[in-house]
Coordinates of C-alpha atoms and ligand atoms in Angstrom, one line a residue:
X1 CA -53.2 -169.7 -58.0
X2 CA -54.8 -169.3 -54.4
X3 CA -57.3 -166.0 -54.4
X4 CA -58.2 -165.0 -51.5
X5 CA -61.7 -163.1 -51.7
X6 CA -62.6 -159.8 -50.3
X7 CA -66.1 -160.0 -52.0
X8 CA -69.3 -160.3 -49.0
X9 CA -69.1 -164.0 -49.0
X10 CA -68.4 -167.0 -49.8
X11 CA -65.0 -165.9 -47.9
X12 CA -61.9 -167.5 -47.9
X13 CA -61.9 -170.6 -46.1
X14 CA -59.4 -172.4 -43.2
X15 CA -58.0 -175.4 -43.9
X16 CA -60.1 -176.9 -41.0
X17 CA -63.0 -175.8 -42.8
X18 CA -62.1 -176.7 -46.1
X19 CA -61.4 -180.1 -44.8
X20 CA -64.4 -180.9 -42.2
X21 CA -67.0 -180.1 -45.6
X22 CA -65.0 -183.4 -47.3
X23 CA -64.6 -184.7 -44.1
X24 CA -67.7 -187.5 -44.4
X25 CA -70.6 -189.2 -46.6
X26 CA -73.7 -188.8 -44.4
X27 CA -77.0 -189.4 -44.5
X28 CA -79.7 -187.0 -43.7
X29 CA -81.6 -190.1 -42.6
X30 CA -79.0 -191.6 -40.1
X31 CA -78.3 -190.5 -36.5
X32 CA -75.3 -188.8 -37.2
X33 CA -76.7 -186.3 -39.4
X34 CA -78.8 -185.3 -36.4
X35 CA -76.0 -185.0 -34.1
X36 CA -74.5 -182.6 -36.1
X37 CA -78.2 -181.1 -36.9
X38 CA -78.5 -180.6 -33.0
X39 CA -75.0 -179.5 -32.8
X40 CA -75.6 -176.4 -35.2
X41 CA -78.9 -175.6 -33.5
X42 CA -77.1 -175.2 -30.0
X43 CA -73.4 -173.6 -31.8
X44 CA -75.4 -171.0 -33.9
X45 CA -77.7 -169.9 -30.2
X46 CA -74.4 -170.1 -28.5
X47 CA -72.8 -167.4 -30.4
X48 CA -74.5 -164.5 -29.0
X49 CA -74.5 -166.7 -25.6
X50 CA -78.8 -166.7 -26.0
X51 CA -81.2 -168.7 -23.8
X52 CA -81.9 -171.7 -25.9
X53 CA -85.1 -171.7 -23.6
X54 CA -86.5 -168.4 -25.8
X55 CA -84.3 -168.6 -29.1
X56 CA -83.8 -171.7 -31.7
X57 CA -82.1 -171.5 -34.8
X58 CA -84.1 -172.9 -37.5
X59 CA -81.5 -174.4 -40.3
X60 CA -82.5 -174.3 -44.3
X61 CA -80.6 -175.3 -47.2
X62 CA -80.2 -171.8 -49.3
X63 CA -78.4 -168.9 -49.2
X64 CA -79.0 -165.9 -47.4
X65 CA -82.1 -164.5 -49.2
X66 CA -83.7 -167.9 -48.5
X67 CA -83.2 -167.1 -44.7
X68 CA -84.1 -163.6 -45.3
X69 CA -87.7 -164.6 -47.3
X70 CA -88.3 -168.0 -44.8
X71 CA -88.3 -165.4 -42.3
X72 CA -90.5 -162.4 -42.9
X73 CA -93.2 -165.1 -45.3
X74 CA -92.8 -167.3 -42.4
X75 CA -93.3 -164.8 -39.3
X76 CA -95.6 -161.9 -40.8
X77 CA -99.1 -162.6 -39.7
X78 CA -101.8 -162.4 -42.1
X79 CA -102.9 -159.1 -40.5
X80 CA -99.4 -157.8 -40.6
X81 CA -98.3 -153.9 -41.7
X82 CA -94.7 -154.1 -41.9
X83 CA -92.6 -151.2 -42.5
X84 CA -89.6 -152.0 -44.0
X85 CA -86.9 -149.1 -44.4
X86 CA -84.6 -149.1 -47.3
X87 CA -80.9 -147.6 -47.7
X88 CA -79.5 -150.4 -50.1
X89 CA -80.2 -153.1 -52.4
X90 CA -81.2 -155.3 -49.1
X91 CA -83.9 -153.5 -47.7
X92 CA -84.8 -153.1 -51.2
X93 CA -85.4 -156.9 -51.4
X94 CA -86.9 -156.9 -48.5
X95 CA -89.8 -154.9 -49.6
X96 CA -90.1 -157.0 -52.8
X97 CA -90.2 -160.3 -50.4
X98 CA -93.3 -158.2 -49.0
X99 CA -94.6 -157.6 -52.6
X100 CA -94.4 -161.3 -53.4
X101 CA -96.2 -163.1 -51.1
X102 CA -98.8 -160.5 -50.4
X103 CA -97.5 -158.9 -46.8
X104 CA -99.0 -155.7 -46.6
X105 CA -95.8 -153.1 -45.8
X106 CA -95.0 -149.8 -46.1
X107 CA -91.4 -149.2 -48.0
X108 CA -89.6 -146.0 -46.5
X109 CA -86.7 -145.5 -48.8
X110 CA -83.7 -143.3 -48.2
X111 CA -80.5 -142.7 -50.5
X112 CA -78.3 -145.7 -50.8
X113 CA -75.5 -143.4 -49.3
X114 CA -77.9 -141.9 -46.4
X115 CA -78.4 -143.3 -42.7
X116 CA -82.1 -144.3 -41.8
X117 CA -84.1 -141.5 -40.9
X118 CA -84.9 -142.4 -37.3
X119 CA -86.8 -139.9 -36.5
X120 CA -89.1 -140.1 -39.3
X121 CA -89.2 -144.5 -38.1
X122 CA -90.4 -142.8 -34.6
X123 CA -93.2 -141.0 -36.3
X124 CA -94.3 -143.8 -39.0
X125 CA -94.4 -146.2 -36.3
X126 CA -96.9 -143.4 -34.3
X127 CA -98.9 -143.1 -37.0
X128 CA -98.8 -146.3 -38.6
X129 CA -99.9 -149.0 -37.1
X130 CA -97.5 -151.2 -38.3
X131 CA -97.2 -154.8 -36.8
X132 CA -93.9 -155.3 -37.7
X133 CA -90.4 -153.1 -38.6
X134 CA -88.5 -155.3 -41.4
X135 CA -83.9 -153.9 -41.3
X136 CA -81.1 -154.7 -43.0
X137 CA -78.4 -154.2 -40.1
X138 CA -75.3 -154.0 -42.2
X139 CA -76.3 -153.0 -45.7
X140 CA -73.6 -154.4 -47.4
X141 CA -74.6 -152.1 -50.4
X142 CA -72.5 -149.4 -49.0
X143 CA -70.8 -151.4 -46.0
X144 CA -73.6 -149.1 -43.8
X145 CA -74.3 -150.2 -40.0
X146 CA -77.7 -149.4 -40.1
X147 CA -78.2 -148.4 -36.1
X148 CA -80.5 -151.7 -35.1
X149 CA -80.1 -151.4 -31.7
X150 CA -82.1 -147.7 -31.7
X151 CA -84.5 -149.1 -34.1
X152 CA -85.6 -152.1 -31.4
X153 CA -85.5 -149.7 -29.0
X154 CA -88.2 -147.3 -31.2
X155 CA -90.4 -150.7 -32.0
X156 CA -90.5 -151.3 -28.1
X157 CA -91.7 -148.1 -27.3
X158 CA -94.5 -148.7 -30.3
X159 CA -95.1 -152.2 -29.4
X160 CA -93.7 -153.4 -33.2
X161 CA -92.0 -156.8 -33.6
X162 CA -88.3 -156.1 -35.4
X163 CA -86.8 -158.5 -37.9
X164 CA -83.3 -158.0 -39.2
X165 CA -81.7 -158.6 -41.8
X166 CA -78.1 -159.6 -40.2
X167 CA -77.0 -162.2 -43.1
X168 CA -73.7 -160.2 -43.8
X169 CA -73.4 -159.0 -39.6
X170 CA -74.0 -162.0 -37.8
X171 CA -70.8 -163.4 -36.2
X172 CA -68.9 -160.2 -36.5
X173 CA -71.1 -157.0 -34.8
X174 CA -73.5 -156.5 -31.9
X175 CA -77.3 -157.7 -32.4
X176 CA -80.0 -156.2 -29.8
X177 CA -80.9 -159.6 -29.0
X178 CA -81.7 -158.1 -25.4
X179 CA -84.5 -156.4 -27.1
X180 CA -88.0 -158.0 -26.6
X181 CA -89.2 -156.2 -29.8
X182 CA -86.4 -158.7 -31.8
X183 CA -88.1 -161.7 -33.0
X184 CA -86.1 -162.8 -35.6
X185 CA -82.7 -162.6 -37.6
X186 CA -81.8 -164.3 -40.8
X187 CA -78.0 -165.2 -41.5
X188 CA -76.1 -167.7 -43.2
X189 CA -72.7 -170.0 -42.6
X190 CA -70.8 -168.5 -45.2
X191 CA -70.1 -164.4 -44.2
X192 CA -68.9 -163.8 -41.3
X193 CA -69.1 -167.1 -39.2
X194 CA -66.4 -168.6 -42.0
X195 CA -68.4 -171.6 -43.5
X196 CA -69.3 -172.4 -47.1
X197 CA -72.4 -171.6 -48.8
X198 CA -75.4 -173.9 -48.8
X199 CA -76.7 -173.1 -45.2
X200 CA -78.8 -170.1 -44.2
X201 CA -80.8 -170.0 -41.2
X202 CA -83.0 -167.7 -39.0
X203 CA -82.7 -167.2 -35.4
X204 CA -86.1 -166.8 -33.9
X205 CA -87.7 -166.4 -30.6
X206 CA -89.7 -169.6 -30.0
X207 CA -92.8 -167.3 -28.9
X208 CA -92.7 -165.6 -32.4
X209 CA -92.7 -169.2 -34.0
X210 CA -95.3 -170.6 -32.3
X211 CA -97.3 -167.5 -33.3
X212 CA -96.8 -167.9 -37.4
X213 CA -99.2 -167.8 -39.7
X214 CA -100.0 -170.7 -41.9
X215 CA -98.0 -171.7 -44.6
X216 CA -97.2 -169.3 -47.2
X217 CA -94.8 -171.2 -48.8
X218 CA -93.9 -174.9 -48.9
X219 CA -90.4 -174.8 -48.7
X220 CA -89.7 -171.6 -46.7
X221 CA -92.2 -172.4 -43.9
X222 CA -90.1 -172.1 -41.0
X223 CA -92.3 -173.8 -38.4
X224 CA -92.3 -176.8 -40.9
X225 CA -88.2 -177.2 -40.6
X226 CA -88.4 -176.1 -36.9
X227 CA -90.5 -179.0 -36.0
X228 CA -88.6 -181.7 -37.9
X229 CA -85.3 -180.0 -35.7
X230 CA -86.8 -180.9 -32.8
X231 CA -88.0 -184.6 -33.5
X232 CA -84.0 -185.1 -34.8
X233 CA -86.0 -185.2 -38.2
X234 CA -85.5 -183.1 -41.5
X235 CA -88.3 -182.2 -43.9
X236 CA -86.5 -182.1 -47.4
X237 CA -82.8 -183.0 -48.2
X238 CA -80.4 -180.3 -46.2
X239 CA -77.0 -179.2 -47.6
X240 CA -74.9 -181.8 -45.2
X241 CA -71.6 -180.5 -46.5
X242 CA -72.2 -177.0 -45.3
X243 CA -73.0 -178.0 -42.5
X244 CA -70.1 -180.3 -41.9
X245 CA -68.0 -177.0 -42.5
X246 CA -70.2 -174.8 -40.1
X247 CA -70.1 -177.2 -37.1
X248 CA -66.3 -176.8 -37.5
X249 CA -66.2 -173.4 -38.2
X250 CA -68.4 -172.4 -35.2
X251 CA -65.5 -174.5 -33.1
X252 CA -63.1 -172.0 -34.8
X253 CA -64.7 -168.9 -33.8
X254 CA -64.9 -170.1 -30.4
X255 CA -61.4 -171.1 -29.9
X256 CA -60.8 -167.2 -31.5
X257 CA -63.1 -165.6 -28.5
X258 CA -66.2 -165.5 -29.9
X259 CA -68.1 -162.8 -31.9
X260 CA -66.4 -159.6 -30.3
X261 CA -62.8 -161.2 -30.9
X262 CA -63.9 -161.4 -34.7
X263 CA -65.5 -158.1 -34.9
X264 CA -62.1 -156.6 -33.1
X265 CA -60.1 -159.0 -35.8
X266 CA -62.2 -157.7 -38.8
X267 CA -62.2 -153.8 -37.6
X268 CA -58.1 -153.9 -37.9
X269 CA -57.9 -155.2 -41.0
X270 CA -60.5 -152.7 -42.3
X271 CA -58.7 -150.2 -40.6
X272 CA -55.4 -151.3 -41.9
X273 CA -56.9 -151.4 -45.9
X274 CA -58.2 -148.0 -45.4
X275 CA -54.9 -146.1 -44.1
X276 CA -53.2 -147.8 -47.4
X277 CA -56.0 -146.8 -49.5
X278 CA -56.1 -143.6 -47.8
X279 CA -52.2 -142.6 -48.1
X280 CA -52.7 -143.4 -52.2
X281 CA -55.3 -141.0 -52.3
X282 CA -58.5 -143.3 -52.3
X283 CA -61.0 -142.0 -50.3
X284 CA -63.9 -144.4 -48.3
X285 CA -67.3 -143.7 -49.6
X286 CA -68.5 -143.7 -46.1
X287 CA -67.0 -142.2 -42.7
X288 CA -65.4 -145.1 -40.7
X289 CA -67.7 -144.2 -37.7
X290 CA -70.6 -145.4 -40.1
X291 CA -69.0 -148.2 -41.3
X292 CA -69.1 -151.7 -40.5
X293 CA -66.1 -153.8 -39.4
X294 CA -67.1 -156.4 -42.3
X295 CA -66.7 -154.3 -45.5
X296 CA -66.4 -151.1 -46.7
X297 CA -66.6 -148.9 -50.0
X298 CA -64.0 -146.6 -51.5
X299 CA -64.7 -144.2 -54.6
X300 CA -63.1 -145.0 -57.4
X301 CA -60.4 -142.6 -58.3
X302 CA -60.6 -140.7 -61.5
X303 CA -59.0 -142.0 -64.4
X304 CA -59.5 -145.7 -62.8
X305 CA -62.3 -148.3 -64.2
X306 CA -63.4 -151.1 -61.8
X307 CA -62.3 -153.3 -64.2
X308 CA -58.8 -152.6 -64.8
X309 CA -58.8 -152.2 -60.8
X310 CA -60.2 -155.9 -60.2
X311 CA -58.5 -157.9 -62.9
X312 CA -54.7 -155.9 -61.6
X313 CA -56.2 -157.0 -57.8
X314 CA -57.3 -160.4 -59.2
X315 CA -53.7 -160.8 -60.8
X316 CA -51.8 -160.1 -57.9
X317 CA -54.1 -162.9 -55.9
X318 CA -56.9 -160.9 -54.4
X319 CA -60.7 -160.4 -56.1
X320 CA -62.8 -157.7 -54.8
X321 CA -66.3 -156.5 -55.7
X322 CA -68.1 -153.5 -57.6
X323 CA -70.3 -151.4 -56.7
X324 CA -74.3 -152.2 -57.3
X325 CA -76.5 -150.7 -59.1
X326 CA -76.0 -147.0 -59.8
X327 CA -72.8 -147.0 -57.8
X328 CA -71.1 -149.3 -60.1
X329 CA -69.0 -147.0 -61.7
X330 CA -68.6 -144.8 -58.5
X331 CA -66.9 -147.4 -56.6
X332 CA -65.7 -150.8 -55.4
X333 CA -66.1 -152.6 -52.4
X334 CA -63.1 -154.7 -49.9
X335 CA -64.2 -157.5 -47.1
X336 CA -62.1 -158.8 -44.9
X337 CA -64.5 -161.3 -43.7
X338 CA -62.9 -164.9 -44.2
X339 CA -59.6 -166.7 -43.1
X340 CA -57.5 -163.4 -44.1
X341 CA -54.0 -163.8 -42.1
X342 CA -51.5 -160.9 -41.2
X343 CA -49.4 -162.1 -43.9
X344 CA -52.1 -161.8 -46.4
X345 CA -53.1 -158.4 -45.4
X346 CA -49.4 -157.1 -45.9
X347 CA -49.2 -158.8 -49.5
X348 CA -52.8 -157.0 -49.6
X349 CA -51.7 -153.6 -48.3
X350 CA -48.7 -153.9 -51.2
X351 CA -50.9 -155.0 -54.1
X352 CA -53.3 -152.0 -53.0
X353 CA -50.3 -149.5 -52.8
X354 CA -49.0 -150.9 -56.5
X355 CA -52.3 -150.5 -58.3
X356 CA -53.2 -147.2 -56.7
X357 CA -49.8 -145.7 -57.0
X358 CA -50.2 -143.3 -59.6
X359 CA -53.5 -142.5 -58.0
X360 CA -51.3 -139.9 -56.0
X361 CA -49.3 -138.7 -58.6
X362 CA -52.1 -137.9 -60.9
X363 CA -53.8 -135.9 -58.1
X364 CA -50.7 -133.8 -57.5
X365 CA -49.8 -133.2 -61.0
Ligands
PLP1 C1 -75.2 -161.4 -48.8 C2 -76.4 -160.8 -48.3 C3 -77.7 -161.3 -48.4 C4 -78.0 -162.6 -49.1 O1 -77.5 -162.7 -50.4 P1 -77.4 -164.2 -51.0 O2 -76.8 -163.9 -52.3 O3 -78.8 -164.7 -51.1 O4 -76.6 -165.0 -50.1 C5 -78.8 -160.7 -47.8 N1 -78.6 -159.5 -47.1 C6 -77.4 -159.0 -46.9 C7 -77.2 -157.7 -46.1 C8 -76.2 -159.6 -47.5 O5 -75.0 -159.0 -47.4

């Protein structure tokens, strides 16, 4: 039986995508390979319409953390102080990226269900002097928008470099990309741009390449795979079938309208699942206005186990995703990142008003 997932990626995929990653047998060595190479490079700077003068995307094979570690091991000076703030299991890793390769940071941790402390950012970054501010943008922990574009705004005025975390945001919400403090993002093809997993990639300003450190890493160095890009070379062996399936699912988010179109697209059907939660008597764990458009949490009602929640979901064709860590029993989470249609989201809204129904009558008995 089809499922269609509501987990944070991989997502559900189009035909055309699910097609265009079978679609050929190439070599990484041949010409072709580098047309599509060179194709992903100018699709992924095209998405937020960037000047491919001042931004490259620098392609991996990996999944998101690998973007996420190739870019702060890759773009933290030797003499860096990063502050890295925490409301989630993201900026959590984050700071244990730091820990790992030796980056002197500073770890300013809030509750997972709290918004980031801006204030206290302001006067950290006063007294600090930190090089660098290290974000998750949409902390998928909690299906938070962390408020970036405030944050590169608070680095500018303290002359600190920002690097985001936008793996599950990119493609589907607004990036200060306007923001000289914003050197880099990392991402990856299969959230919300719709490809399959295998691909990650950060999006750096060239000035903040050419200014790395030396290697930290062999593998993660981004300068090393930026360099083979731009030679139509690749250092190791890339993951050609994800790519295949990005090049065709950056065509597809095109032909929709872009980024805004898909945040727009994502936002109703979030909308739409919450109402139908809502009328059953499932409450979000987080206002909408602090939500993302991507996912969002709901409390588990009482009486209901994730488990018995998932596997009746999973049964009726849909699998969504727990909680982390000490939310786990508190709560589940529902994407609608992926190829979700309007038919699927009324068989959806159904399967929801099925499993919750005596969610209602419980409460009112
Ligand atoms: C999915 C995700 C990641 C990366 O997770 P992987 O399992 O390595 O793909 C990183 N940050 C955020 C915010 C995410 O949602």
């Amino acid at each position: 039986m089809r499922a269609i997932l509501l987990n944070p990626g991989p997502v559900s995929l189009s035909d055309g995508v699910r097609r265009a990653a079978v679609s050929e047998d190439l070599c990484h060595r041949e010409e072709e390979f580098f047309d599509l190479q060179d194709d992903l490079v100018g699709g992924l700077v095209e998405v937020y319409a960037l000047d491919a003068g001042a931004w490259t995307a620098v392609l991996l094979g990996g999944s998101g953390t690998t973007a996420l570690e190739a870019m702060i091991s890759s773009l933290a000076p030797r003499d860096a102080r990063v502050l890295v703030l925490e409301n989630g299991v993201y900026g959590e890793r984050i700071a244990r990226i730091c820990t790992i390769h030796g980056i002197a940071h500073e770890a300013r941790k809030h509750a997972w269900t709290d918004a980031l402390d801006l204030d206290a950012v302001d006067d950290a970054l006063a007294a600090g002097a930190f090089t660098h501010v290290a974000a998750v943008h949409h902390e998928t922990t909690t299906g938070r928008l962390n408020p970036v574009a405030d944050l590169a705004r608070l680095c500018e005025r303290h002359g600190a470099r920002l690097l985001l975390d936008a793996v599950s945001s990119f493609g589907a919400e607004d990036i200060p990309f306007a923001s000289p403090a914003l050197d880099a993002i990392a991402a990856t093809a299969n959230k919300c741009l719709h490809g399959i997993p295998g691909l990650a990639f950060v999006l750096c300003r060239r000035s903040a390449l050419a200014e790395a450190p030396p290697a930290r890493t062999l593998y993660l160095h981004l300068p090393l795979w930026a360099e083979h890009q731009a030679r139509r070379s690749t250092p190791f062996t890339p993951p050609v079938n994800a790519g295949l399936a990005l090049r065709q699912a950056l065509v597809e988010l095109r032909a929709q309208g872009g980024w805004s179109a898909r945040r727009a697209r994502y936002h109703r059907l979030a909308s739409a699942v919450r109402r139908t939660l809502e009328a059953e008597g499932v409450e979000p764990f987080l206002p909408p206005e602090a939500s993302s458009c991507v996912l969002r949490s709901y409390r588990l009602p009482a009486g209901k186990s994730y488990d018995a929640v998932h596997d009746a979901l999973k049964q009726r064709g849909f699998v969504i995703y727990a909680g982390q860590g000490g939310l786990a029993q508190e709560m589940f989470r529902i994407s609608t990142m992926g190829e979700i249609t309007d038919y699927d989201l009324g068989v959806l809204e159904g399967a929801l008003r099925d499993v919750f129904a005596d969610t209602v009558r419980a409460q009112a008995s």
